[in-house]
PDB file of C-alpha atoms in Angstrom:
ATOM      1  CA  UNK A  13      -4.374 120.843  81.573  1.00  0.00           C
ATOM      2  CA  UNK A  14      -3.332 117.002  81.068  1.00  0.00           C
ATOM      3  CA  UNK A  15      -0.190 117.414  78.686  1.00  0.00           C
ATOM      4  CA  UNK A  16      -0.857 114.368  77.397  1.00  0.00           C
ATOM      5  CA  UNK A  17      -4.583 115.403  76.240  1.00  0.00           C
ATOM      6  CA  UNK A  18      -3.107 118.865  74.654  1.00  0.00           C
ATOM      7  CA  UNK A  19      -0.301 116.284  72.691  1.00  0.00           C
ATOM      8  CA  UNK A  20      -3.081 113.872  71.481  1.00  0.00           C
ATOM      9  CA  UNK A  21      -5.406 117.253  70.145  1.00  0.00           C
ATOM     10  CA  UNK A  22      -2.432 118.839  68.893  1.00  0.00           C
ATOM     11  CA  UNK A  23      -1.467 115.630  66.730  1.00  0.00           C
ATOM     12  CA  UNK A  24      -5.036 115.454  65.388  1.00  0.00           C
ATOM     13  CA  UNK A  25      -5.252 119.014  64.346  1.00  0.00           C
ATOM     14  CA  UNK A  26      -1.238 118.407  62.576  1.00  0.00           C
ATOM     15  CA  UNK A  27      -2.674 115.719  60.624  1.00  0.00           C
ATOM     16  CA  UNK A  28      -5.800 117.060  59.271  1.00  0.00           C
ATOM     17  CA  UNK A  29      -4.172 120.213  58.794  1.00  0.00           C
ATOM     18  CA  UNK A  30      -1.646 118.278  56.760  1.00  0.00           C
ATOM     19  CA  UNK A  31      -3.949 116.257  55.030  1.00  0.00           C
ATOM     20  CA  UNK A  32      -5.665 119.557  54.108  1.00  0.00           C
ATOM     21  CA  UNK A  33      -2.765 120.599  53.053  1.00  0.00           C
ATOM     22  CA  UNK A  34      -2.122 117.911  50.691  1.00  0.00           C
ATOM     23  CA  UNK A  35      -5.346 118.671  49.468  1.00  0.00           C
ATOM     24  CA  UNK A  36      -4.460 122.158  48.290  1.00  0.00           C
ATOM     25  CA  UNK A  37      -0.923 121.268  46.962  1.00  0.00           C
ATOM     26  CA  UNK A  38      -2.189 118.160  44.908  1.00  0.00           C
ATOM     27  CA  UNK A  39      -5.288 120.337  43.416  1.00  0.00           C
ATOM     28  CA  UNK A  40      -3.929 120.805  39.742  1.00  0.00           C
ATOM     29  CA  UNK A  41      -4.816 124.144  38.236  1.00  0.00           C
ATOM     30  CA  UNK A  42      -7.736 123.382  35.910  1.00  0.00           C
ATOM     31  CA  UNK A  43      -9.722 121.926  39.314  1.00  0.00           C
ATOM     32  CA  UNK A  44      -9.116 124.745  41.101  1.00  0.00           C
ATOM     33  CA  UNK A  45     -12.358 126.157  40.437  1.00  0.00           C
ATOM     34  CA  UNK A  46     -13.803 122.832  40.598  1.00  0.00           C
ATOM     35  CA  UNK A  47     -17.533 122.364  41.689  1.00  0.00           C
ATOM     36  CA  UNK A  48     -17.476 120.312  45.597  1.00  0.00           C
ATOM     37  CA  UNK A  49     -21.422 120.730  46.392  1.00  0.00           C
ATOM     38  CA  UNK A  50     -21.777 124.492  45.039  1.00  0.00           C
ATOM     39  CA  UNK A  51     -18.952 126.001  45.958  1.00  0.00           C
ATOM     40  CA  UNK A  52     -15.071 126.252  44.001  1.00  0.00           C
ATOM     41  CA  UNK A  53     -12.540 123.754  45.502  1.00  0.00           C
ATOM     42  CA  UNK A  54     -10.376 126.531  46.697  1.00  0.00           C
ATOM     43  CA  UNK A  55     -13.658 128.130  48.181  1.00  0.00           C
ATOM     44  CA  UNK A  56     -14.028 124.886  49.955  1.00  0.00           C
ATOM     45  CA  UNK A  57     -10.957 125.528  51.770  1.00  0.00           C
ATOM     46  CA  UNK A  58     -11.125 128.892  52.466  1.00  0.00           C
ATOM     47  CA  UNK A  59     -13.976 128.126  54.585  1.00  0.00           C
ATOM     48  CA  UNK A  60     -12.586 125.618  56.042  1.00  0.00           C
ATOM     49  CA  UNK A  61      -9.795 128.017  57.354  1.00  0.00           C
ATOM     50  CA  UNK A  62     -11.913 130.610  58.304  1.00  0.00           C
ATOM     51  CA  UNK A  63     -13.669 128.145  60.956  1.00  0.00           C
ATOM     52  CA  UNK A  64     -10.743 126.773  62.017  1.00  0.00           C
ATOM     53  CA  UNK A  65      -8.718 130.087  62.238  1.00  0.00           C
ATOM     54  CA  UNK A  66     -12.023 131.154  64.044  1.00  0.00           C
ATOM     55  CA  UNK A  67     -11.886 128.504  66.667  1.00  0.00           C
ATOM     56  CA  UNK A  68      -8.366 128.775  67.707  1.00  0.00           C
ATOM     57  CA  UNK A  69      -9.290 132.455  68.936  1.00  0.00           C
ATOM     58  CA  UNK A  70      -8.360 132.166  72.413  1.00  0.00           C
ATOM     59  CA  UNK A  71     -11.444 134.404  74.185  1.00  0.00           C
ATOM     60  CA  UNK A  72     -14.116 133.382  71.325  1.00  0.00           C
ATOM     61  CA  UNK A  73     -15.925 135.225  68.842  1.00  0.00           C
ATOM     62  CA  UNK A  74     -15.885 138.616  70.834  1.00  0.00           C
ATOM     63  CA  UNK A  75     -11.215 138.330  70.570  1.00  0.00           C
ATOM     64  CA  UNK A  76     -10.978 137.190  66.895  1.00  0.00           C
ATOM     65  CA  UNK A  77      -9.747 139.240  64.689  1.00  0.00           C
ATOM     66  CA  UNK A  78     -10.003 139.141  60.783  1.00  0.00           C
ATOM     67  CA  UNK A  79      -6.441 139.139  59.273  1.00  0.00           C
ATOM     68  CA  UNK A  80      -6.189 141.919  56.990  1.00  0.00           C
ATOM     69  CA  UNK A  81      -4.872 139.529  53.977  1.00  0.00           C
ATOM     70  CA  UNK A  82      -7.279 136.645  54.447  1.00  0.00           C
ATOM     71  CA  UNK A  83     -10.298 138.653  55.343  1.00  0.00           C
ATOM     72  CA  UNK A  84      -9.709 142.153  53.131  1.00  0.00           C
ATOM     73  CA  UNK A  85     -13.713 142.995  53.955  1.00  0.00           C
ATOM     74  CA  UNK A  86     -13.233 141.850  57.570  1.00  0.00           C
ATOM     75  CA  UNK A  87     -16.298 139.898  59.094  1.00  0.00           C
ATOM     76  CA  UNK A  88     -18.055 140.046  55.852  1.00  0.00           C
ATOM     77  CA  UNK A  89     -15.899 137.561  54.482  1.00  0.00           C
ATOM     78  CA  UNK A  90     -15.889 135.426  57.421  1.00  0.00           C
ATOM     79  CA  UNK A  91     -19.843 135.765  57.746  1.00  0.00           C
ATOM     80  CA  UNK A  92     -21.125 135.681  53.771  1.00  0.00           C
ATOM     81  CA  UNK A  93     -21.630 133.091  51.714  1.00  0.00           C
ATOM     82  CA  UNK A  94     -19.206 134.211  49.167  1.00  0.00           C
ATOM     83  CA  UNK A  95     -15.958 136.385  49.996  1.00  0.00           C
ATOM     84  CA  UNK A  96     -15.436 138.868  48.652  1.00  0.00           C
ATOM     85  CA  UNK A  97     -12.120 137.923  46.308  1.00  0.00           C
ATOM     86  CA  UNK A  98     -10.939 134.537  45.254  1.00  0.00           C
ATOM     87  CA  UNK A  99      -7.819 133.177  46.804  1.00  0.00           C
ATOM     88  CA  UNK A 100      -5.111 131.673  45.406  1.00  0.00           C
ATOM     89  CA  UNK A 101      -3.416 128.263  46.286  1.00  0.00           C
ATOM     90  CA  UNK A 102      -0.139 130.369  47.780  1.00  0.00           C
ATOM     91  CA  UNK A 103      -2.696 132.710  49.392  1.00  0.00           C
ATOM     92  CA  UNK A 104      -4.527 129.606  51.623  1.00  0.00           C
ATOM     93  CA  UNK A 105      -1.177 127.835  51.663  1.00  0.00           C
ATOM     94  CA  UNK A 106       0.016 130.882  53.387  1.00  0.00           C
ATOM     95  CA  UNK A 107      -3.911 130.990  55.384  1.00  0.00           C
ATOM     96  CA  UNK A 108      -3.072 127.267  56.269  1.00  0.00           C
ATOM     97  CA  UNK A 109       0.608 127.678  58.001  1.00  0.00           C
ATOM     98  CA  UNK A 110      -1.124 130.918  59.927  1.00  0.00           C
ATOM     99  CA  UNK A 111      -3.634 128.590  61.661  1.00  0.00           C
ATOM    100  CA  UNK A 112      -0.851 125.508  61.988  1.00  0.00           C
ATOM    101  CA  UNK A 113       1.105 128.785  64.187  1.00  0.00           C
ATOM    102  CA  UNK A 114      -2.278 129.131  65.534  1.00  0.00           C
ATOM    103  CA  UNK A 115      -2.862 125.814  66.550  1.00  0.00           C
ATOM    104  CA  UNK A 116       0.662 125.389  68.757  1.00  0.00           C
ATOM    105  CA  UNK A 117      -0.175 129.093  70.251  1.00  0.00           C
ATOM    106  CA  UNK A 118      -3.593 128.199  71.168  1.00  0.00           C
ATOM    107  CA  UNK A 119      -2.758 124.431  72.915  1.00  0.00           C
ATOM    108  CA  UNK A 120      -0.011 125.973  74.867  1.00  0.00           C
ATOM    109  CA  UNK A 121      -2.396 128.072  76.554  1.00  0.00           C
ATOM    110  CA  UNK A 122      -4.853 126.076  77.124  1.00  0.00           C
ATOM    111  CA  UNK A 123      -5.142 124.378  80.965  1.00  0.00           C
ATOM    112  CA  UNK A 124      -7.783 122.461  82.531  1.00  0.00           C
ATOM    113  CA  UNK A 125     -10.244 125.236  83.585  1.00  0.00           C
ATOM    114  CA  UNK A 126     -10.311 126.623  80.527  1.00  0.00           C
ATOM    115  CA  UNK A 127     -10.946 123.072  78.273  1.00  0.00           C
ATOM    116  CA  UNK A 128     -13.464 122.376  80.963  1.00  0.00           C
ATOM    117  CA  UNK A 129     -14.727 126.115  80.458  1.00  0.00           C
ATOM    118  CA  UNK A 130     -17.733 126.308  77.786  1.00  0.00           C
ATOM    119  CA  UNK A 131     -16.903 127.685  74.642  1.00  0.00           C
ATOM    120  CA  UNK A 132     -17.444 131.805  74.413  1.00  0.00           C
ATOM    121  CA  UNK A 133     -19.181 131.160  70.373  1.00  0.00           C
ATOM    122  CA  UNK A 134     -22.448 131.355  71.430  1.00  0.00           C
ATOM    123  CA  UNK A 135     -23.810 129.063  68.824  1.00  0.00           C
ATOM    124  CA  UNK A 136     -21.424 126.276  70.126  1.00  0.00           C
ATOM    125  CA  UNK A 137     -22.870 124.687  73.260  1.00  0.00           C
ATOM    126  CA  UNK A 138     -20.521 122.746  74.472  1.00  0.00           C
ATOM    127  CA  UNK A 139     -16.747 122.510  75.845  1.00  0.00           C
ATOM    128  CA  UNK A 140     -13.612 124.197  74.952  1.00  0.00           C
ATOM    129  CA  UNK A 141     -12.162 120.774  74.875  1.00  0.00           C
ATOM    130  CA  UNK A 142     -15.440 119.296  72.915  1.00  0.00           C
ATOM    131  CA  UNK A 143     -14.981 122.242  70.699  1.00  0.00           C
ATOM    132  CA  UNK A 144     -11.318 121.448  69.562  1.00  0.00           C
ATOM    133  CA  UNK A 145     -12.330 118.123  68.307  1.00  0.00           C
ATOM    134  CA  UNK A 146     -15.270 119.135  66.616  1.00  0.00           C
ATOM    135  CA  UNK A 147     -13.126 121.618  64.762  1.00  0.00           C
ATOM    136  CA  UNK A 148     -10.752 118.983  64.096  1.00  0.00           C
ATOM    137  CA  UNK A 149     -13.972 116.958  62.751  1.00  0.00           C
ATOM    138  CA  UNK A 150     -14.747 120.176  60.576  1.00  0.00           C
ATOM    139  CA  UNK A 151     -11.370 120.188  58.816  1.00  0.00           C
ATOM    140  CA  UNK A 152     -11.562 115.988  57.871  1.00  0.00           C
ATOM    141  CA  UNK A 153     -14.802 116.480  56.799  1.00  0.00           C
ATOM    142  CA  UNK A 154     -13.770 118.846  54.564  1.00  0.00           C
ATOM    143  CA  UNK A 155     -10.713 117.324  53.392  1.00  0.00           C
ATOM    144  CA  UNK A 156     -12.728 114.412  52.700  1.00  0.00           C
ATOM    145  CA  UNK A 157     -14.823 116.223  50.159  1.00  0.00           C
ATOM    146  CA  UNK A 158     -11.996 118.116  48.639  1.00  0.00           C
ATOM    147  CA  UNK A 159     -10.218 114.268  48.676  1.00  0.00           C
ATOM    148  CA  UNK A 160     -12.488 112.113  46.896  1.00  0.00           C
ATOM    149  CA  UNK A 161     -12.996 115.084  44.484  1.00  0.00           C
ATOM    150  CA  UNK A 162      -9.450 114.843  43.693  1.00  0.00           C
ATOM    151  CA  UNK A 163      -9.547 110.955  43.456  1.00  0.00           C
ATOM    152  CA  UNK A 164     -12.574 111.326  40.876  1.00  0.00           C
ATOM    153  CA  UNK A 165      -9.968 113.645  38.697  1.00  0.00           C
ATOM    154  CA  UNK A 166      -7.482 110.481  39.322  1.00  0.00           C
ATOM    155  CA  UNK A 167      -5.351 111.707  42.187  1.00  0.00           C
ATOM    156  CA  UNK A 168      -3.780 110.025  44.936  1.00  0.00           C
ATOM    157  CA  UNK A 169      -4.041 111.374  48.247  1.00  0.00           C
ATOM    158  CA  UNK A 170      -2.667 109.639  51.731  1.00  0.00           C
ATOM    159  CA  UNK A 171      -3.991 109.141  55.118  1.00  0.00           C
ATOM    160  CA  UNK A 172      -2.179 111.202  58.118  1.00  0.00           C
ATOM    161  CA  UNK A 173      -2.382 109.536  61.215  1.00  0.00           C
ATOM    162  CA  UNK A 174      -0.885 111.985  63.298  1.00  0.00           C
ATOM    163  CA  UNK A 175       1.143 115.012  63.448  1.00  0.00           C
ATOM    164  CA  UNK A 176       2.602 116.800  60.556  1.00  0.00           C
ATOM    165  CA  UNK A 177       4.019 114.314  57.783  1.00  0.00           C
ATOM    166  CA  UNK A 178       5.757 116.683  54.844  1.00  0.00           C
ATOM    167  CA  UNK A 179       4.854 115.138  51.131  1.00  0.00           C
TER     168      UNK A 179
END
């Protein structure tokens, strides 16, 4: 695959991973179980990692596999509306950094046939290549909730434009 496509995908998942991450780190305590739509904040985010973490399963829906911490009743976490524990900020910090590892395993493998390739999640018709960058669009959206949330309660949050800028 064009290196320099894989560079420019990787850079855009670093910096909505990071500004997702800012998200998480800037939350303070008594918003944690803030209301975005009609979900908790830090519910918010765990579904947000769950897709991602999802879509960076080389081989689809049929290889993933739940992680035994993040998804302690397996698919029935990933697949419910609700999972079946709340997580804690160090717990999706932690869920965050596993997809970031993710992310850099899953772009090195990736070459031209198989962004070309369609995606193997059946309910995603498109590219492997279209699929990366509507996961990316997944995670801003997202953050973007989770942000002006946190702006409402008076924070300050920044705008990544690429790659992985540490607060």
């Amino acid at each position: 695959m064009n290196d320099h496509f894989k560079n420019v995908l990787s850079a855009q998942y670093e910096a909505t991973l990071c500004m997702l991450n800012d998200c998480i780190v800037k939350c303070p305590a008594e918003h944690w179980e803030g209301v975005i739509a009609k979900y908790p904040f830090w519910q918010v985010v765990y579904h947000t990692l769950c897709c991602t973490d999802i879509y960076l399963t080389p081989g689809g829906e049929a290889a993933f596999k739940p992680h035994p911490v993040f998804h302690p009743k397996g698919m029935e976490d990933i697949r419910g509306e609700y999972p079946s524990r709340r997580f804690s900020r160090e717990e999706l910090l932690a869920y965050l950094a596993f997809c970031r590892e993710k992310m850099a395993s899953t772009m090195a493998q990736e070459t031209q046939a198989s962004m070309e390739a369609p995606t193997k999640f059946p309910w995603l018709t498109m590219s492997q290549s279209e699929m990366h960058i509507y996961n990316i669009r997944h995670v801003q959206h997202h953050a973007g909730q989770l942000g002006a949330f946190l702006r409402r309660q008076g924070g300050e949050l920044r705008w990544v434009k690429r790659g992985w800028v540490p607060l």
